[in-house]
Amino acid sequence: MEAGKSYLVKAASGSGKSSFFNFLYGLNNKFTGSILFDEKDIASFSETEWTQFRRHKISIVFQGLRLFPELTAIENIQLKNQLTNHKTEAEIRSYLERLDVAHLADKKAETLSYGQQQRVAIVRALCQPFELLLLDEPFSHIDDVQIDNATQLILEEVTARNATLVIASLGNSYNIDYSKTLLL
Amino acid sequence: MIKELLHKQIHFSQLLFFALTSSLGLGILLVVFQLFVDTQSLFGSSSDLLSNQTVIISKQLGRDNAFTPEEIATLKQQEFVKKVGGFTNGTYRVQGSVSIMGMGGISTDMFLEAVSDRFIDVDNEDWNWSPSSREVPIIIPKNYIDLYNYGFAPGAGLPQINQDLIRKIPIELNLTGTSKREVYDAYILATSEKINTILVPETFLNYTNQLLSPDKEVRISRVIMEVVNPSDPKLLDFLAKNKYQYFQSELLSSRISYFLQLVLSIVLGIGILITILSITLVVTNINLLILKNKQTICQLHFLGFSRKQIANVYLAISYKILAVSIAIALILTVICKFAFVPFFDNLGVQTSAFSLVYVGIAAIVLFVILAIYYTKHTHKKIKQMTAVNTSLLTTEI
């Protein structure tokens, strides 16, 4: 994969998309072969390196989102943002606005619908520096209009950082111009 | 924010339980420790020159009540006896005179005895005599000083003397043997509550016996023994069978102190046991706190929070509770100290606030040790919890 390009991982459910993302994000190392990041084998990363990596190099939207239900939407985002102080509160709120969830910012995550939570998780993933953005079925519960808004926001951020984008999807390609499509 | 998030899943009741168990364990340990320090004066040989395990025996009065070498050998063989030594008499007449600060003096006939230095717990340097020494150190019964202070001195218009002053009293010993007469300067090195005689170093007695009355035989009229346990029935049986006499009260107090020491050791043992149990409970409690938050901890970790950042939230709680527990335990200890005072008074134990200094040091040491232990444990748990390939990390929710 190259910097500044977008990739689509397309496969039916249960075929290993999330496992692939877990390998890339360092949550699972039960794979054969090797994954190199900037020519360095990720298997050799120490725990501290991984932590630094997850703060500055890789960002992810999990399929399961993993928001903290007891925190509000904005708290969930700030929790991530405060690690690097990457975005201002105003910026965060404007992103939420663009995805039409700004009015839910102070509601607890557990009270939001899954589609709303997905959008909050997307904004959270953008609140850190990254060279690689992993999105695991990010739009599964979002309507087409909001998907357009979200892809637009994501592509802006990815372009601004000249980062690599990897999206996992069951089939939909969300009108993004991919450099390559991987079929699992 | 991570702090607030993790705190949300911790209940006050849990922390209260944590603090209670911790205070209970530490409290018992410190109270017992304090008790131990305070009662040491009862047992330690520091309070007297002779240890509490010492028994002095003699034969019934009669024509010949000296111990033969065979009898002493038999004593040595007994399993309940640690060491045996004889009292040796001076074989000459002794006249001691004291003059106190030019206010006239007292002169009296007296006697001298010696026991093996092994039984006397004083600095070797002080309890030493050679023909070139300027003065002879002597040890007298504490009763003598009391007699003088409360009986003689007020009547004779003489000043009372205390322990520090005793050493400064110049004593002159006039020794008259069968063949020679000598004068020595002496001073009182110490007093003892357990011996009923006037002791001089063995070297001095042997030397003067030889010098002044070379023709007289040295007899052992009393025997001093250090025993394993003064309340051993075998010892008492043995003494009765051989018709040896001993000071009942002395043996009784030795037995009481032996018993007390035993009881205290048991209490200390139980205290340590309870403390270990309470620490186990506290550790289980920490585990529970962490386990309850397993999901949150994992998510935080792969959001980019380091294990250390997460552990610090729990450690801050542990340290605070530990500090509060130690403070409660210390307060308990101080309260108990004052509650025990009347009992200590009955036992004749001199309690001082100084033992609290030891307790304070023990509390600090305990805090440091436990804090290090909790820190290691918490880090280990968080590491386990956030290891790669754990089911929580790899399966989607």
Short mmCIF file of N, CA and C in Angstrom, two decimals, chain A residues 37-157:
data_model
loop_
_atom_site.label_atom_id
_atom_site.label_comp_id
_atom_site.label_asym_id
_atom_site.label_seq_id
_atom_site.Cartn_x
_atom_site.Cartn_y
_atom_site.Cartn_z
N PHE A 37 5.56 -1.95 8.15
CA PHE A 37 5.11 -0.57 8.17
C PHE A 37 6.37 0.30 8.08
N ASP A 38 6.46 1.10 7.05
CA ASP A 38 7.69 1.85 6.79
C ASP A 38 8.90 0.91 6.82
N GLU A 39 8.73 -0.22 6.21
CA GLU A 39 9.78 -1.24 6.09
C GLU A 39 10.18 -1.88 7.41
N LYS A 40 9.36 -1.66 8.44
CA LYS A 40 9.66 -2.30 9.71
C LYS A 40 8.59 -3.35 10.01
N ASP A 41 9.04 -4.54 10.39
CA ASP A 41 8.09 -5.62 10.67
C ASP A 41 7.29 -5.29 11.92
N ILE A 42 5.96 -5.29 11.79
CA ILE A 42 5.16 -4.90 12.97
C ILE A 42 5.24 -5.95 14.09
N ALA A 43 5.67 -7.14 13.74
CA ALA A 43 5.80 -8.17 14.78
C ALA A 43 6.88 -7.80 15.80
N SER A 44 7.80 -6.91 15.36
CA SER A 44 8.90 -6.55 16.25
C SER A 44 8.56 -5.34 17.13
N PHE A 45 7.35 -4.78 16.95
CA PHE A 45 7.00 -3.58 17.74
C PHE A 45 6.82 -3.92 19.22
N SER A 46 7.35 -3.07 20.06
CA SER A 46 7.11 -3.25 21.50
C SER A 46 5.75 -2.65 21.83
N GLU A 47 5.31 -2.93 23.06
CA GLU A 47 4.02 -2.40 23.49
C GLU A 47 4.01 -0.87 23.45
N THR A 48 5.13 -0.28 23.88
CA THR A 48 5.22 1.20 23.88
C THR A 48 5.16 1.73 22.45
N GLU A 49 5.85 1.03 21.55
CA GLU A 49 5.83 1.47 20.15
C GLU A 49 4.41 1.42 19.59
N TRP A 50 3.70 0.34 19.93
CA TRP A 50 2.31 0.22 19.47
C TRP A 50 1.48 1.38 19.99
N THR A 51 1.67 1.72 21.27
CA THR A 51 0.89 2.82 21.85
C THR A 51 1.17 4.11 21.09
N GLN A 52 2.45 4.38 20.84
CA GLN A 52 2.82 5.58 20.08
C GLN A 52 2.23 5.53 18.67
N PHE A 53 2.24 4.34 18.12
CA PHE A 53 1.72 4.11 16.78
C PHE A 53 0.25 4.44 16.70
N ARG A 54 -0.49 3.95 17.72
CA ARG A 54 -1.94 4.15 17.72
C ARG A 54 -2.29 5.60 18.02
N ARG A 55 -1.33 6.33 18.56
CA ARG A 55 -1.59 7.76 18.81
C ARG A 55 -1.27 8.61 17.59
N HIS A 56 -0.22 8.22 16.86
CA HIS A 56 0.30 9.14 15.84
C HIS A 56 0.26 8.61 14.40
N LYS A 57 0.18 7.28 14.21
CA LYS A 57 0.34 6.75 12.85
C LYS A 57 -0.91 6.07 12.30
N ILE A 58 -1.59 5.29 13.14
CA ILE A 58 -2.74 4.54 12.66
C ILE A 58 -4.01 4.96 13.39
N SER A 59 -5.09 5.13 12.65
CA SER A 59 -6.37 5.37 13.31
C SER A 59 -7.36 4.36 12.76
N ILE A 60 -8.36 4.04 13.55
CA ILE A 60 -9.28 2.97 13.14
C ILE A 60 -10.71 3.27 13.56
N VAL A 61 -11.67 2.83 12.73
CA VAL A 61 -13.06 2.75 13.18
C VAL A 61 -13.38 1.26 13.21
N PHE A 62 -13.57 0.73 14.42
CA PHE A 62 -13.85 -0.69 14.52
C PHE A 62 -15.25 -0.98 14.00
N GLN A 63 -15.41 -2.20 13.57
CA GLN A 63 -16.75 -2.61 13.16
C GLN A 63 -17.69 -2.50 14.37
N GLY A 64 -17.15 -2.85 15.55
CA GLY A 64 -17.96 -2.77 16.78
C GLY A 64 -17.91 -1.39 17.42
N LEU A 65 -17.28 -0.41 16.75
CA LEU A 65 -17.18 0.99 17.17
C LEU A 65 -16.38 1.21 18.45
N ARG A 66 -16.77 0.47 19.52
CA ARG A 66 -16.07 0.60 20.80
C ARG A 66 -16.07 2.03 21.34
N LEU A 67 -17.25 2.60 21.35
CA LEU A 67 -17.41 3.86 22.08
C LEU A 67 -17.68 3.47 23.53
N PHE A 68 -17.43 4.41 24.45
CA PHE A 68 -17.75 4.12 25.85
C PHE A 68 -19.18 4.55 26.11
N PRO A 69 -20.07 3.60 26.38
CA PRO A 69 -21.49 3.93 26.49
C PRO A 69 -21.79 4.93 27.60
N GLU A 70 -20.98 4.94 28.66
CA GLU A 70 -21.30 5.84 29.79
C GLU A 70 -20.81 7.26 29.57
N LEU A 71 -20.04 7.48 28.48
CA LEU A 71 -19.59 8.84 28.20
C LEU A 71 -20.47 9.45 27.10
N THR A 72 -20.52 10.80 27.07
CA THR A 72 -21.28 11.45 26.00
C THR A 72 -20.48 11.36 24.70
N ALA A 73 -21.17 11.70 23.60
CA ALA A 73 -20.51 11.62 22.29
C ALA A 73 -19.25 12.48 22.28
N ILE A 74 -19.36 13.69 22.78
CA ILE A 74 -18.21 14.61 22.74
C ILE A 74 -17.10 14.12 23.66
N GLU A 75 -17.49 13.53 24.81
CA GLU A 75 -16.47 12.99 25.74
C GLU A 75 -15.71 11.84 25.09
N ASN A 76 -16.45 10.99 24.38
CA ASN A 76 -15.81 9.88 23.68
C ASN A 76 -14.75 10.40 22.71
N ILE A 77 -15.10 11.47 22.00
CA ILE A 77 -14.16 12.02 21.02
C ILE A 77 -12.99 12.70 21.71
N GLN A 78 -13.31 13.48 22.75
CA GLN A 78 -12.25 14.21 23.47
C GLN A 78 -11.25 13.26 24.13
N LEU A 79 -11.74 12.10 24.57
CA LEU A 79 -10.87 11.12 25.21
C LEU A 79 -9.72 10.76 24.27
N LYS A 80 -10.09 10.57 23.01
CA LYS A 80 -9.07 10.25 22.00
C LYS A 80 -8.25 11.51 21.67
N ASN A 81 -8.96 12.61 21.50
CA ASN A 81 -8.31 13.85 21.06
C ASN A 81 -7.27 14.35 22.06
N GLN A 82 -7.55 14.16 23.35
CA GLN A 82 -6.64 14.71 24.37
C GLN A 82 -5.28 14.02 24.37
N LEU A 83 -5.20 12.85 23.76
CA LEU A 83 -3.90 12.16 23.70
C LEU A 83 -2.91 12.98 22.89
N THR A 84 -3.39 13.63 21.84
CA THR A 84 -2.48 14.40 20.98
C THR A 84 -2.90 15.86 20.86
N ASN A 85 -4.07 16.20 21.40
CA ASN A 85 -4.64 17.55 21.23
C ASN A 85 -4.61 17.97 19.77
N HIS A 86 -5.10 17.08 18.95
CA HIS A 86 -5.00 17.30 17.52
C HIS A 86 -6.01 18.30 17.00
N LYS A 87 -7.22 18.24 17.54
CA LYS A 87 -8.28 19.15 17.05
C LYS A 87 -8.81 20.02 18.19
N THR A 88 -9.32 21.17 17.80
CA THR A 88 -9.96 22.01 18.81
C THR A 88 -11.40 21.56 18.98
N GLU A 89 -12.00 21.96 20.09
CA GLU A 89 -13.39 21.59 20.34
C GLU A 89 -14.28 22.10 19.21
N ALA A 90 -13.98 23.32 18.71
CA ALA A 90 -14.78 23.90 17.63
C ALA A 90 -14.69 23.04 16.38
N GLU A 91 -13.51 22.58 16.08
CA GLU A 91 -13.34 21.72 14.89
C GLU A 91 -14.16 20.45 15.05
N ILE A 92 -14.06 19.86 16.24
CA ILE A 92 -14.80 18.62 16.47
C ILE A 92 -16.29 18.84 16.27
N ARG A 93 -16.77 19.95 16.86
CA ARG A 93 -18.21 20.22 16.75
C ARG A 93 -18.61 20.47 15.29
N SER A 94 -17.72 21.10 14.52
CA SER A 94 -18.07 21.35 13.12
C SER A 94 -18.12 20.03 12.33
N TYR A 95 -17.26 19.08 12.71
CA TYR A 95 -17.32 17.77 12.04
C TYR A 95 -18.64 17.08 12.35
N LEU A 96 -19.01 17.13 13.65
CA LEU A 96 -20.27 16.51 14.06
C LEU A 96 -21.43 17.15 13.30
N GLU A 97 -21.32 18.48 13.13
CA GLU A 97 -22.33 19.23 12.39
C GLU A 97 -22.46 18.69 10.96
N ARG A 98 -21.30 18.49 10.33
CA ARG A 98 -21.31 18.02 8.93
C ARG A 98 -21.94 16.64 8.81
N LEU A 99 -21.81 15.84 9.87
CA LEU A 99 -22.39 14.48 9.82
C LEU A 99 -23.77 14.45 10.47
N ASP A 100 -24.31 15.66 10.79
CA ASP A 100 -25.66 15.79 11.32
C ASP A 100 -25.85 15.09 12.68
N VAL A 101 -24.82 15.13 13.53
CA VAL A 101 -24.99 14.57 14.88
C VAL A 101 -24.58 15.60 15.95
N ALA A 102 -24.40 16.86 15.54
CA ALA A 102 -23.94 17.88 16.50
C ALA A 102 -24.92 18.03 17.66
N HIS A 103 -26.21 17.89 17.39
CA HIS A 103 -27.20 18.06 18.45
C HIS A 103 -27.15 16.93 19.47
N LEU A 104 -26.41 15.86 19.15
CA LEU A 104 -26.34 14.72 20.07
C LEU A 104 -25.03 14.71 20.86
N ALA A 105 -24.22 15.75 20.65
CA ALA A 105 -22.86 15.77 21.24
C ALA A 105 -22.86 15.52 22.74
N ASP A 106 -23.85 16.05 23.44
CA ASP A 106 -23.83 15.90 24.90
C ASP A 106 -24.73 14.78 25.41
N LYS A 107 -25.17 13.95 24.49
CA LYS A 107 -25.96 12.77 24.89
C LYS A 107 -25.01 11.59 25.12
N LYS A 108 -25.38 10.76 26.06
CA LYS A 108 -24.54 9.58 26.30
C LYS A 108 -24.55 8.65 25.10
N ALA A 109 -23.43 8.06 24.81
CA ALA A 109 -23.29 7.22 23.62
C ALA A 109 -24.30 6.08 23.63
N GLU A 110 -24.63 5.58 24.81
CA GLU A 110 -25.53 4.42 24.86
C GLU A 110 -26.95 4.80 24.43
N THR A 111 -27.26 6.10 24.41
CA THR A 111 -28.61 6.51 24.02
C THR A 111 -28.71 6.77 22.52
N LEU A 112 -27.59 6.72 21.82
CA LEU A 112 -27.61 7.02 20.38
C LEU A 112 -27.91 5.76 19.57
N SER A 113 -28.47 5.96 18.39
CA SER A 113 -28.71 4.81 17.50
C SER A 113 -27.37 4.34 16.96
N TYR A 114 -27.34 3.13 16.40
CA TYR A 114 -26.08 2.60 15.91
C TYR A 114 -25.49 3.48 14.80
N GLY A 115 -26.38 3.96 13.93
CA GLY A 115 -25.92 4.82 12.83
C GLY A 115 -25.30 6.10 13.36
N GLN A 116 -25.92 6.66 14.42
CA GLN A 116 -25.36 7.89 15.03
C GLN A 116 -24.02 7.59 15.68
N GLN A 117 -23.97 6.44 16.34
CA GLN A 117 -22.70 6.05 16.97
C GLN A 117 -21.60 5.88 15.94
N GLN A 118 -21.96 5.32 14.78
CA GLN A 118 -20.95 5.14 13.73
C GLN A 118 -20.36 6.48 13.32
N ARG A 119 -21.21 7.49 13.21
CA ARG A 119 -20.70 8.80 12.80
C ARG A 119 -19.80 9.42 13.88
N VAL A 120 -20.18 9.20 15.15
CA VAL A 120 -19.33 9.70 16.24
C VAL A 120 -17.97 9.00 16.20
N ALA A 121 -18.00 7.69 15.94
CA ALA A 121 -16.75 6.92 15.89
C ALA A 121 -15.88 7.40 14.73
N ILE A 122 -16.50 7.77 13.62
CA ILE A 122 -15.73 8.28 12.48
C ILE A 122 -15.04 9.59 12.86
N VAL A 123 -15.79 10.49 13.50
CA VAL A 123 -15.18 11.77 13.91
C VAL A 123 -14.04 11.50 14.89
N ARG A 124 -14.24 10.54 15.83
CA ARG A 124 -13.20 10.23 16.80
C ARG A 124 -11.92 9.76 16.08
N ALA A 125 -12.10 8.95 15.04
CA ALA A 125 -10.94 8.42 14.33
C ALA A 125 -10.15 9.53 13.64
N LEU A 126 -10.84 10.64 13.34
CA LEU A 126 -10.14 11.73 12.64
C LEU A 126 -9.39 12.65 13.61
N CYS A 127 -9.65 12.48 14.91
CA CYS A 127 -9.06 13.40 15.91
C CYS A 127 -7.70 12.94 16.38
N GLN A 128 -6.84 12.58 15.47
CA GLN A 128 -5.46 12.24 15.82
C GLN A 128 -4.66 12.29 14.53
N PRO A 129 -3.35 12.47 14.63
CA PRO A 129 -2.54 12.39 13.40
C PRO A 129 -2.51 10.93 12.95
N PHE A 130 -2.52 10.70 11.64
CA PHE A 130 -2.37 9.32 11.17
C PHE A 130 -1.77 9.28 9.78
N GLU A 131 -1.13 8.15 9.49
CA GLU A 131 -0.65 7.90 8.13
C GLU A 131 -1.47 6.81 7.49
N LEU A 132 -2.21 6.09 8.32
CA LEU A 132 -3.05 5.00 7.82
C LEU A 132 -4.38 5.06 8.55
N LEU A 133 -5.48 5.10 7.76
CA LEU A 133 -6.81 5.13 8.37
C LEU A 133 -7.55 3.86 7.98
N LEU A 134 -7.95 3.10 9.00
CA LEU A 134 -8.65 1.84 8.76
C LEU A 134 -10.12 2.01 9.11
N LEU A 135 -10.99 1.73 8.15
CA LEU A 135 -12.43 1.84 8.43
C LEU A 135 -13.08 0.49 8.17
N ASP A 136 -13.60 -0.12 9.23
CA ASP A 136 -14.17 -1.46 9.11
C ASP A 136 -15.69 -1.36 9.02
N GLU A 137 -16.22 -1.53 7.82
CA GLU A 137 -17.66 -1.38 7.55
C GLU A 137 -18.21 -0.15 8.27
N PRO A 138 -17.71 1.02 7.93
CA PRO A 138 -18.04 2.22 8.71
C PRO A 138 -19.44 2.78 8.46
N PHE A 139 -20.02 2.43 7.30
CA PHE A 139 -21.28 3.09 6.95
C PHE A 139 -22.46 2.14 6.95
N SER A 140 -22.34 1.01 7.59
CA SER A 140 -23.37 -0.02 7.47
C SER A 140 -24.75 0.43 7.93
N HIS A 141 -24.81 1.37 8.87
CA HIS A 141 -26.13 1.80 9.36
C HIS A 141 -26.40 3.28 9.07
N ILE A 142 -25.74 3.78 8.04
CA ILE A 142 -25.91 5.21 7.73
C ILE A 142 -26.60 5.36 6.38
N ASP A 143 -27.48 6.36 6.30
CA ASP A 143 -28.19 6.54 5.01
C ASP A 143 -27.27 7.18 3.98
N ASP A 144 -27.66 7.10 2.71
CA ASP A 144 -26.79 7.50 1.59
C ASP A 144 -26.33 8.95 1.67
N VAL A 145 -27.24 9.85 2.10
CA VAL A 145 -26.86 11.27 2.17
C VAL A 145 -25.71 11.46 3.16
N GLN A 146 -25.87 10.82 4.33
CA GLN A 146 -24.84 10.97 5.35
C GLN A 146 -23.55 10.26 4.94
N ILE A 147 -23.70 9.16 4.17
CA ILE A 147 -22.49 8.47 3.69
C ILE A 147 -21.69 9.42 2.81
N ASP A 148 -22.37 10.15 1.95
CA ASP A 148 -21.68 11.12 1.08
C ASP A 148 -20.95 12.17 1.92
N ASN A 149 -21.65 12.68 2.94
CA ASN A 149 -21.02 13.68 3.83
C ASN A 149 -19.79 13.10 4.50
N ALA A 150 -19.96 11.86 4.98
CA ALA A 150 -18.87 11.23 5.74
C ALA A 150 -17.68 10.96 4.83
N THR A 151 -17.92 10.36 3.64
CA THR A 151 -16.78 10.07 2.76
C THR A 151 -16.08 11.36 2.37
N GLN A 152 -16.84 12.41 2.16
CA GLN A 152 -16.24 13.69 1.80
C GLN A 152 -15.30 14.19 2.90
N LEU A 153 -15.81 14.12 4.14
CA LEU A 153 -15.01 14.56 5.29
C LEU A 153 -13.75 13.69 5.44
N ILE A 154 -13.96 12.38 5.31
CA ILE A 154 -12.83 11.46 5.46
C ILE A 154 -11.77 11.72 4.39
N LEU A 155 -12.24 11.87 3.12
CA LEU A 155 -11.28 12.08 2.03
C LEU A 155 -10.52 13.40 2.20
N GLU A 156 -11.20 14.42 2.70
CA GLU A 156 -10.52 15.71 2.96
C GLU A 156 -9.38 15.51 3.95
N GLU A 157 -9.71 14.80 5.04
CA GLU A 157 -8.72 14.59 6.10
C GLU A 157 -7.55 13.74 5.60
#
